[in-house]
Amino acid sequence: MPPYMFQQLERRIAEKRAAGIDVISLGIGDPDEPTYPYIVEAMQAAVAEPAYHQYPSNRGREEFRRALAEFYEQRFGVEIDPEDEAIPAIGAKECIYNLCFAFLDPGGVALAADPGYPPYTGGPVLANARAELLPLVPELGFVPDLGAVPADVAAEARLMFLNYPNNPTGAVVPEGFFELAVSFAREHEILVVHDMAYSETTYDGYVAPSFLATPGAKEVGVEVFSLSKGYNMTGWRCAAILGNAEAIQTYWRLKTNIDSGLFEAIQMAGVAALQGPTGPLERMNETYVRRRDLVVGALREIGVDVPAPKGTIYVWAPVPEGHSSTSFAELVLEEAAVVVSPGSMYGPSGEGFFRIALTAPDERIEEAVERMREHLKP
Ligand SMILES: Cc1ncc(COP(=O)(O)O)c(C=O)c1O
């Protein structure tokens, strides 16, 4: 395994900063604003409660499972049985990795979006299996062409990772794609894992659907719902897996051998988050829209034409002519002291693109954009 990609990037940034250079990092997508106060207050109360200090159960507290089910009903119109269709995860990343161990035999196959969130390919490798890539290209709206998956690969595959709104491309799911995914999964007996990390981070009136709202989805799939991005809770490690009861049971059985569950005080803070007001999320999304428009406008000025994404906290843009993903990211770092992620970090189909995360304060984004305009104007 290579080191996790941001580990190398963080070292480069630290070196530059140690040399006195004011580096602006728009690399990693880690919300810069604090967790909403009503969630922090719930945590303060919960952490003082001795009942939550003991080992949690991997099955999760009933309050958390119920809150997830209610949220899914209200937000997505999806019925979830809190008894066996929802359990906590210690962040989506844990869940994705452990699903690989739960479902892939050595030599097995997972289908993974390319470009995609790195655990979709790293997980199978660690489980001694392999990832077969599903290229996401702009011409197809960054959804995989399931009809193009070779028959032998589809026959071997046990898992398929999908993610909309999509990291890194910012794409949202086109009408009808989830239906295609359900019938593909049914035909080839594949478990769909839909990663919903960005469902609450959407713009311009777009509301992201749940994969589980697709007819038949619960028979073939699970959804990984994370509170990290939408609720500014990346440090808390609060997520859940919902959907197919049998798949969840299998994941749970594996997990009981690996970890000891999600701290119950965090589960109670998760309840507060899911039941809380939506105003703070709406204001956060207004902030991201402002930043997105700043970035998109500046990129257009330097000759990079890029659509404004309707979801996620990223702008995914083609590199200017004559550059590779890494040569452009290097140029931006050297000339403007701004960190962007080279698209090739997310898989071979990410070559020719770079990603900007909108998770720096407005004034830092303005400064970054100003530097890019100044140093990179054609
Ligand atoms: C698509 C996707 N899924 C999951 C995660 C991580 O979620 P969590 O913080 O719940 O592990 C990220 C973080 O960048 C992501 O981009």
mmCIF file of N, CA and C in Angstrom, residues 145-232:
data_model
loop_
_atom_site.group_PDB
_atom_site.id
_atom_site.type_symbol
_atom_site.label_atom_id
_atom_site.label_comp_id
_atom_site.label_asym_id
_atom_site.label_seq_id
_atom_site.Cartn_x
_atom_site.Cartn_y
_atom_site.Cartn_z
ATOM 1 N N ASP A 145 -20.468 3.652 -16.853
ATOM 2 C CA ASP A 145 -21.221 2.977 -17.903
ATOM 3 C C ASP A 145 -21.279 1.497 -17.515
ATOM 4 N N LEU A 146 -22.349 1.108 -16.843
ATOM 5 C CA LEU A 146 -22.424 -0.257 -16.300
ATOM 6 C C LEU A 146 -22.475 -1.297 -17.413
ATOM 7 N N GLY A 147 -23.006 -0.887 -18.557
ATOM 8 C CA GLY A 147 -23.066 -1.791 -19.707
ATOM 9 C C GLY A 147 -21.678 -2.133 -20.233
ATOM 10 N N ALA A 148 -20.690 -1.304 -19.883
ATOM 11 C CA ALA A 148 -19.334 -1.531 -20.398
ATOM 12 C C ALA A 148 -18.498 -2.413 -19.473
ATOM 13 N N VAL A 149 -19.063 -2.828 -18.337
ATOM 14 C CA VAL A 149 -18.295 -3.690 -17.423
ATOM 15 C C VAL A 149 -18.197 -5.077 -18.068
ATOM 16 N N PRO A 150 -16.979 -5.585 -18.290
ATOM 17 C CA PRO A 150 -16.850 -6.900 -18.938
ATOM 18 C C PRO A 150 -17.602 -7.984 -18.153
ATOM 19 N N ALA A 151 -18.184 -8.934 -18.870
ATOM 20 C CA ALA A 151 -19.033 -9.954 -18.240
ATOM 21 C C ALA A 151 -18.286 -10.726 -17.153
ATOM 22 N N ASP A 152 -17.000 -11.048 -17.385
ATOM 23 C CA ASP A 152 -16.272 -11.836 -16.384
ATOM 24 C C ASP A 152 -16.034 -11.014 -15.114
ATOM 25 N N VAL A 153 -15.821 -9.715 -15.274
ATOM 26 C CA VAL A 153 -15.603 -8.845 -14.107
ATOM 27 C C VAL A 153 -16.911 -8.732 -13.318
ATOM 28 N N ALA A 154 -18.013 -8.507 -14.033
ATOM 29 C CA ALA A 154 -19.315 -8.388 -13.360
ATOM 30 C C ALA A 154 -19.640 -9.683 -12.606
ATOM 31 N N ALA A 155 -19.254 -10.820 -13.200
ATOM 32 C CA ALA A 155 -19.550 -12.110 -12.562
ATOM 33 C C ALA A 155 -18.747 -12.307 -11.286
ATOM 34 N N GLU A 156 -17.542 -11.773 -11.263
ATOM 35 C CA GLU A 156 -16.676 -11.934 -10.087
ATOM 36 C C GLU A 156 -16.975 -10.925 -8.989
ATOM 37 N N ALA A 157 -17.539 -9.780 -9.382
ATOM 38 C CA ALA A 157 -17.677 -8.663 -8.433
ATOM 39 C C ALA A 157 -18.667 -8.991 -7.321
ATOM 40 N N ARG A 158 -18.325 -8.578 -6.113
ATOM 41 C CA ARG A 158 -19.215 -8.762 -4.962
ATOM 42 C C ARG A 158 -19.696 -7.430 -4.398
ATOM 43 N N LEU A 159 -18.908 -6.374 -4.626
ATOM 44 C CA LEU A 159 -19.257 -5.046 -4.100
ATOM 45 C C LEU A 159 -19.173 -4.035 -5.235
ATOM 46 N N MET A 160 -20.003 -2.980 -5.136
ATOM 47 C CA MET A 160 -19.857 -1.854 -6.078
ATOM 48 C C MET A 160 -20.003 -0.565 -5.278
ATOM 49 N N PHE A 161 -18.943 0.249 -5.290
ATOM 50 C CA PHE A 161 -18.970 1.514 -4.570
ATOM 51 C C PHE A 161 -19.449 2.645 -5.474
ATOM 52 N N LEU A 162 -20.493 3.320 -5.032
ATOM 53 C CA LEU A 162 -20.985 4.497 -5.746
ATOM 54 C C LEU A 162 -21.061 5.650 -4.758
ATOM 55 N N ASN A 163 -21.064 6.865 -5.248
ATOM 56 C CA ASN A 163 -21.034 8.020 -4.358
ATOM 57 C C ASN A 163 -21.569 9.261 -5.081
ATOM 58 N N TYR A 164 -22.760 9.688 -4.682
ATOM 59 C CA TYR A 164 -23.370 10.923 -5.227
ATOM 60 C C TYR A 164 -24.057 11.674 -4.103
ATOM 61 N N PRO A 165 -23.895 13.006 -4.028
ATOM 62 C CA PRO A 165 -22.976 13.858 -4.768
ATOM 63 C C PRO A 165 -21.548 13.325 -4.656
ATOM 64 N N ASN A 166 -20.823 13.461 -5.772
ATOM 65 C CA ASN A 166 -19.587 12.710 -5.946
ATOM 66 C C ASN A 166 -18.309 13.477 -5.606
ATOM 67 N N ASN A 167 -17.479 12.809 -4.813
ATOM 68 C CA ASN A 167 -16.111 13.249 -4.609
ATOM 69 C C ASN A 167 -15.246 12.417 -5.551
ATOM 70 N N PRO A 168 -14.401 12.970 -6.376
ATOM 71 C CA PRO A 168 -14.003 14.376 -6.426
ATOM 72 C C PRO A 168 -14.714 15.226 -7.467
ATOM 73 N N THR A 169 -15.603 14.646 -8.274
ATOM 74 C CA THR A 169 -16.051 15.382 -9.476
ATOM 75 C C THR A 169 -17.132 16.425 -9.192
ATOM 76 N N GLY A 170 -17.767 16.351 -8.026
ATOM 77 C CA GLY A 170 -18.849 17.288 -7.717
ATOM 78 C C GLY A 170 -20.154 16.945 -8.447
ATOM 79 N N ALA A 171 -20.157 15.834 -9.194
ATOM 80 C CA ALA A 171 -21.351 15.475 -9.974
ATOM 81 C C ALA A 171 -22.489 15.016 -9.064
ATOM 82 N N VAL A 172 -23.710 15.249 -9.514
ATOM 83 C CA VAL A 172 -24.871 14.701 -8.815
ATOM 84 C C VAL A 172 -25.449 13.591 -9.700
ATOM 85 N N VAL A 173 -26.252 12.738 -9.092
ATOM 86 C CA VAL A 173 -26.683 11.547 -9.833
ATOM 87 C C VAL A 173 -27.735 11.916 -10.887
ATOM 88 N N PRO A 174 -27.541 11.492 -12.115
ATOM 89 C CA PRO A 174 -28.563 11.788 -13.117
ATOM 90 C C PRO A 174 -29.785 10.896 -12.914
ATOM 91 N N GLU A 175 -30.923 11.422 -13.332
ATOM 92 C CA GLU A 175 -32.196 10.691 -13.269
ATOM 93 C C GLU A 175 -32.010 9.284 -13.867
ATOM 94 N N GLY A 176 -32.474 8.280 -13.166
ATOM 95 C CA GLY A 176 -32.480 6.924 -13.739
ATOM 96 C C GLY A 176 -31.240 6.094 -13.457
ATOM 97 N N PHE A 177 -30.147 6.713 -12.980
ATOM 98 C CA PHE A 177 -28.925 5.916 -12.802
ATOM 99 C C PHE A 177 -29.043 4.922 -11.647
ATOM 100 N N PHE A 178 -29.648 5.336 -10.544
ATOM 101 C CA PHE A 178 -29.762 4.411 -9.408
ATOM 102 C C PHE A 178 -30.604 3.184 -9.802
ATOM 103 N N GLU A 179 -31.593 3.398 -10.647
ATOM 104 C CA GLU A 179 -32.419 2.270 -11.115
ATOM 105 C C GLU A 179 -31.548 1.276 -11.902
ATOM 106 N N LEU A 180 -30.683 1.831 -12.755
ATOM 107 C CA LEU A 180 -29.765 0.965 -13.516
ATOM 108 C C LEU A 180 -28.845 0.191 -12.572
ATOM 109 N N ALA A 181 -28.393 0.886 -11.526
ATOM 110 C CA ALA A 181 -27.481 0.240 -10.565
ATOM 111 C C ALA A 181 -28.196 -0.905 -9.854
ATOM 112 N N VAL A 182 -29.464 -0.714 -9.508
ATOM 113 C CA VAL A 182 -30.222 -1.778 -8.832
ATOM 114 C C VAL A 182 -30.339 -2.991 -9.754
ATOM 115 N N SER A 183 -30.672 -2.762 -11.034
ATOM 116 C CA SER A 183 -30.876 -3.952 -11.873
ATOM 117 C C SER A 183 -29.537 -4.634 -12.180
ATOM 118 N N PHE A 184 -28.469 -3.842 -12.315
ATOM 119 C CA PHE A 184 -27.132 -4.429 -12.526
ATOM 120 C C PHE A 184 -26.733 -5.283 -11.317
ATOM 121 N N ALA A 185 -26.972 -4.740 -10.130
ATOM 122 C CA ALA A 185 -26.599 -5.448 -8.894
ATOM 123 C C ALA A 185 -27.407 -6.730 -8.743
ATOM 124 N N ARG A 186 -28.684 -6.639 -9.102
ATOM 125 C CA ARG A 186 -29.556 -7.811 -8.997
ATOM 126 C C ARG A 186 -29.081 -8.904 -9.959
ATOM 127 N N GLU A 187 -28.806 -8.472 -11.195
ATOM 128 C CA GLU A 187 -28.400 -9.444 -12.223
ATOM 129 C C GLU A 187 -27.101 -10.157 -11.831
ATOM 130 N N HIS A 188 -26.158 -9.408 -11.240
ATOM 131 C CA HIS A 188 -24.834 -10.003 -10.990
ATOM 132 C C HIS A 188 -24.601 -10.329 -9.514
ATOM 133 N N GLU A 189 -25.626 -10.207 -8.696
ATOM 134 C CA GLU A 189 -25.509 -10.505 -7.257
ATOM 135 C C GLU A 189 -24.352 -9.735 -6.618
ATOM 136 N N ILE A 190 -24.472 -8.431 -6.742
ATOM 137 C CA ILE A 190 -23.444 -7.526 -6.193
ATOM 138 C C ILE A 190 -24.109 -6.683 -5.108
ATOM 139 N N LEU A 191 -23.387 -6.427 -4.025
ATOM 140 C CA LEU A 191 -23.896 -5.512 -3.011
ATOM 141 C C LEU A 191 -23.465 -4.091 -3.382
ATOM 142 N N VAL A 192 -24.455 -3.213 -3.580
ATOM 143 C CA VAL A 192 -24.150 -1.799 -3.857
ATOM 144 C C VAL A 192 -23.882 -1.103 -2.530
ATOM 145 N N VAL A 193 -22.784 -0.371 -2.471
ATOM 146 C CA VAL A 193 -22.496 0.452 -1.296
ATOM 147 C C VAL A 193 -22.548 1.901 -1.766
ATOM 148 N N HIS A 194 -23.630 2.579 -1.401
ATOM 149 C CA HIS A 194 -23.718 3.983 -1.813
ATOM 150 C C HIS A 194 -23.243 4.873 -0.679
ATOM 151 N N ASP A 195 -22.243 5.672 -0.967
ATOM 152 C CA ASP A 195 -21.610 6.542 0.016
ATOM 153 C C ASP A 195 -22.260 7.928 -0.091
ATOM 154 N N MET A 196 -22.915 8.296 1.017
ATOM 155 C CA MET A 196 -23.711 9.541 1.041
ATOM 156 C C MET A 196 -23.015 10.664 1.783
ATOM 157 N N ALA A 197 -21.702 10.703 1.730
ATOM 158 C CA ALA A 197 -20.962 11.664 2.551
ATOM 159 C C ALA A 197 -21.397 13.116 2.315
ATOM 160 N N TYR A 198 -21.902 13.409 1.112
ATOM 161 C CA TYR A 198 -22.196 14.820 0.776
ATOM 162 C C TYR A 198 -23.678 15.099 0.548
ATOM 163 N N SER A 199 -24.547 14.228 1.067
ATOM 164 C CA SER A 199 -25.979 14.386 0.757
ATOM 165 C C SER A 199 -26.552 15.710 1.242
ATOM 166 N N GLU A 200 -26.009 16.258 2.326
ATOM 167 C CA GLU A 200 -26.584 17.494 2.875
ATOM 168 C C GLU A 200 -25.852 18.735 2.385
ATOM 169 N N THR A 201 -24.882 18.542 1.540
ATOM 170 C CA THR A 201 -24.075 19.677 1.085
ATOM 171 C C THR A 201 -24.360 19.902 -0.395
ATOM 172 N N THR A 202 -25.472 20.573 -0.665
ATOM 173 C CA THR A 202 -25.904 20.769 -2.050
ATOM 174 C C THR A 202 -26.349 22.217 -2.244
ATOM 175 N N TYR A 203 -26.406 22.633 -3.502
ATOM 176 C CA TYR A 203 -26.608 24.047 -3.813
ATOM 177 C C TYR A 203 -27.638 24.270 -4.921
ATOM 178 N N ASP A 204 -27.999 25.541 -5.072
ATOM 179 C CA ASP A 204 -28.868 25.983 -6.168
ATOM 180 C C ASP A 204 -30.204 25.235 -6.142
ATOM 181 N N GLY A 205 -30.688 24.898 -4.956
ATOM 182 C CA GLY A 205 -31.995 24.248 -4.840
ATOM 183 C C GLY A 205 -31.955 22.745 -5.065
ATOM 184 N N TYR A 206 -30.785 22.193 -5.384
ATOM 185 C CA TYR A 206 -30.707 20.748 -5.612
ATOM 186 C C TYR A 206 -30.787 19.993 -4.280
ATOM 187 N N VAL A 207 -31.619 18.962 -4.239
ATOM 188 C CA VAL A 207 -31.739 18.124 -3.036
ATOM 189 C C VAL A 207 -31.296 16.714 -3.425
ATOM 190 N N ALA A 208 -30.288 16.187 -2.734
ATOM 191 C CA ALA A 208 -29.730 14.882 -3.118
ATOM 192 C C ALA A 208 -30.644 13.753 -2.656
ATOM 193 N N PRO A 209 -30.938 12.797 -3.543
ATOM 194 C CA PRO A 209 -31.761 11.653 -3.121
ATOM 195 C C PRO A 209 -30.928 10.569 -2.447
ATOM 196 N N SER A 210 -31.615 9.707 -1.710
ATOM 197 C CA SER A 210 -30.964 8.521 -1.153
ATOM 198 C C SER A 210 -31.047 7.406 -2.192
ATOM 199 N N PHE A 211 -29.989 6.620 -2.301
ATOM 200 C CA PHE A 211 -30.030 5.429 -3.165
ATOM 201 C C PHE A 211 -31.148 4.498 -2.697
ATOM 202 N N LEU A 212 -31.353 4.468 -1.367
ATOM 203 C CA LEU A 212 -32.338 3.531 -0.805
ATOM 204 C C LEU A 212 -33.776 3.891 -1.183
ATOM 205 N N ALA A 213 -33.981 5.088 -1.747
ATOM 206 C CA ALA A 213 -35.333 5.465 -2.194
ATOM 207 C C ALA A 213 -35.654 4.824 -3.552
ATOM 208 N N THR A 214 -34.675 4.219 -4.180
ATOM 209 C CA THR A 214 -34.878 3.567 -5.480
ATOM 210 C C THR A 214 -35.599 2.237 -5.260
ATOM 211 N N PRO A 215 -36.650 1.937 -6.047
ATOM 212 C CA PRO A 215 -37.321 0.650 -5.843
ATOM 213 C C PRO A 215 -36.334 -0.518 -5.942
ATOM 214 N N GLY A 216 -36.399 -1.403 -4.964
ATOM 215 C CA GLY A 216 -35.537 -2.599 -4.959
ATOM 216 C C GLY A 216 -34.160 -2.365 -4.356
ATOM 217 N N ALA A 217 -33.823 -1.118 -4.021
ATOM 218 C CA ALA A 217 -32.452 -0.821 -3.562
ATOM 219 C C ALA A 217 -32.107 -1.556 -2.273
ATOM 220 N N LYS A 218 -33.082 -1.648 -1.376
ATOM 221 C CA LYS A 218 -32.785 -2.274 -0.086
ATOM 222 C C LYS A 218 -32.498 -3.773 -0.234
ATOM 223 N N GLU A 219 -32.956 -4.359 -1.342
ATOM 224 C CA GLU A 219 -32.661 -5.782 -1.563
ATOM 225 C C GLU A 219 -31.213 -5.988 -1.991
ATOM 226 N N VAL A 220 -30.627 -4.949 -2.571
ATOM 227 C CA VAL A 220 -29.273 -5.142 -3.129
ATOM 228 C C VAL A 220 -28.239 -4.188 -2.549
ATOM 229 N N GLY A 221 -28.642 -3.337 -1.616
ATOM 230 C CA GLY A 221 -27.649 -2.340 -1.229
ATOM 231 C C GLY A 221 -27.752 -1.780 0.165
ATOM 232 N N VAL A 222 -26.680 -1.096 0.491
ATOM 233 C CA VAL A 222 -26.615 -0.344 1.746
ATOM 234 C C VAL A 222 -26.147 1.071 1.418
ATOM 235 N N GLU A 223 -26.412 1.952 2.370
ATOM 236 C CA GLU A 223 -25.960 3.324 2.200
ATOM 237 C C GLU A 223 -25.128 3.680 3.415
ATOM 238 N N VAL A 224 -24.036 4.374 3.177
ATOM 239 C CA VAL A 224 -23.193 4.834 4.281
ATOM 240 C C VAL A 224 -23.463 6.325 4.432
ATOM 241 N N PHE A 225 -24.044 6.674 5.570
ATOM 242 C CA PHE A 225 -24.405 8.073 5.815
ATOM 243 C C PHE A 225 -23.444 8.631 6.857
ATOM 244 N N SER A 226 -22.808 9.734 6.529
ATOM 245 C CA SER A 226 -21.828 10.317 7.452
ATOM 246 C C SER A 226 -22.256 11.709 7.886
ATOM 247 N N LEU A 227 -22.018 12.019 9.152
ATOM 248 C CA LEU A 227 -22.320 13.370 9.624
ATOM 249 C C LEU A 227 -21.114 14.296 9.471
ATOM 250 N N SER A 228 -20.010 13.750 8.957
ATOM 251 C CA SER A 228 -18.758 14.512 8.905
ATOM 252 C C SER A 228 -18.883 15.847 8.182
ATOM 253 N N LYS A 229 -19.381 15.809 6.960
ATOM 254 C CA LYS A 229 -19.287 17.004 6.112
ATOM 255 C C LYS A 229 -20.465 17.945 6.342
ATOM 256 N N GLY A 230 -21.675 17.407 6.297
ATOM 257 C CA GLY A 230 -22.857 18.266 6.412
ATOM 258 C C GLY A 230 -22.963 18.959 7.758
ATOM 259 N N TYR A 231 -22.471 18.306 8.815
ATOM 260 C CA TYR A 231 -22.622 18.852 10.164
ATOM 261 C C TYR A 231 -21.284 19.360 10.730
ATOM 262 N N ASN A 232 -20.297 19.485 9.882
ATOM 263 C CA ASN A 232 -18.952 19.923 10.323
ATOM 264 C C ASN A 232 -18.458 19.056 11.480
#
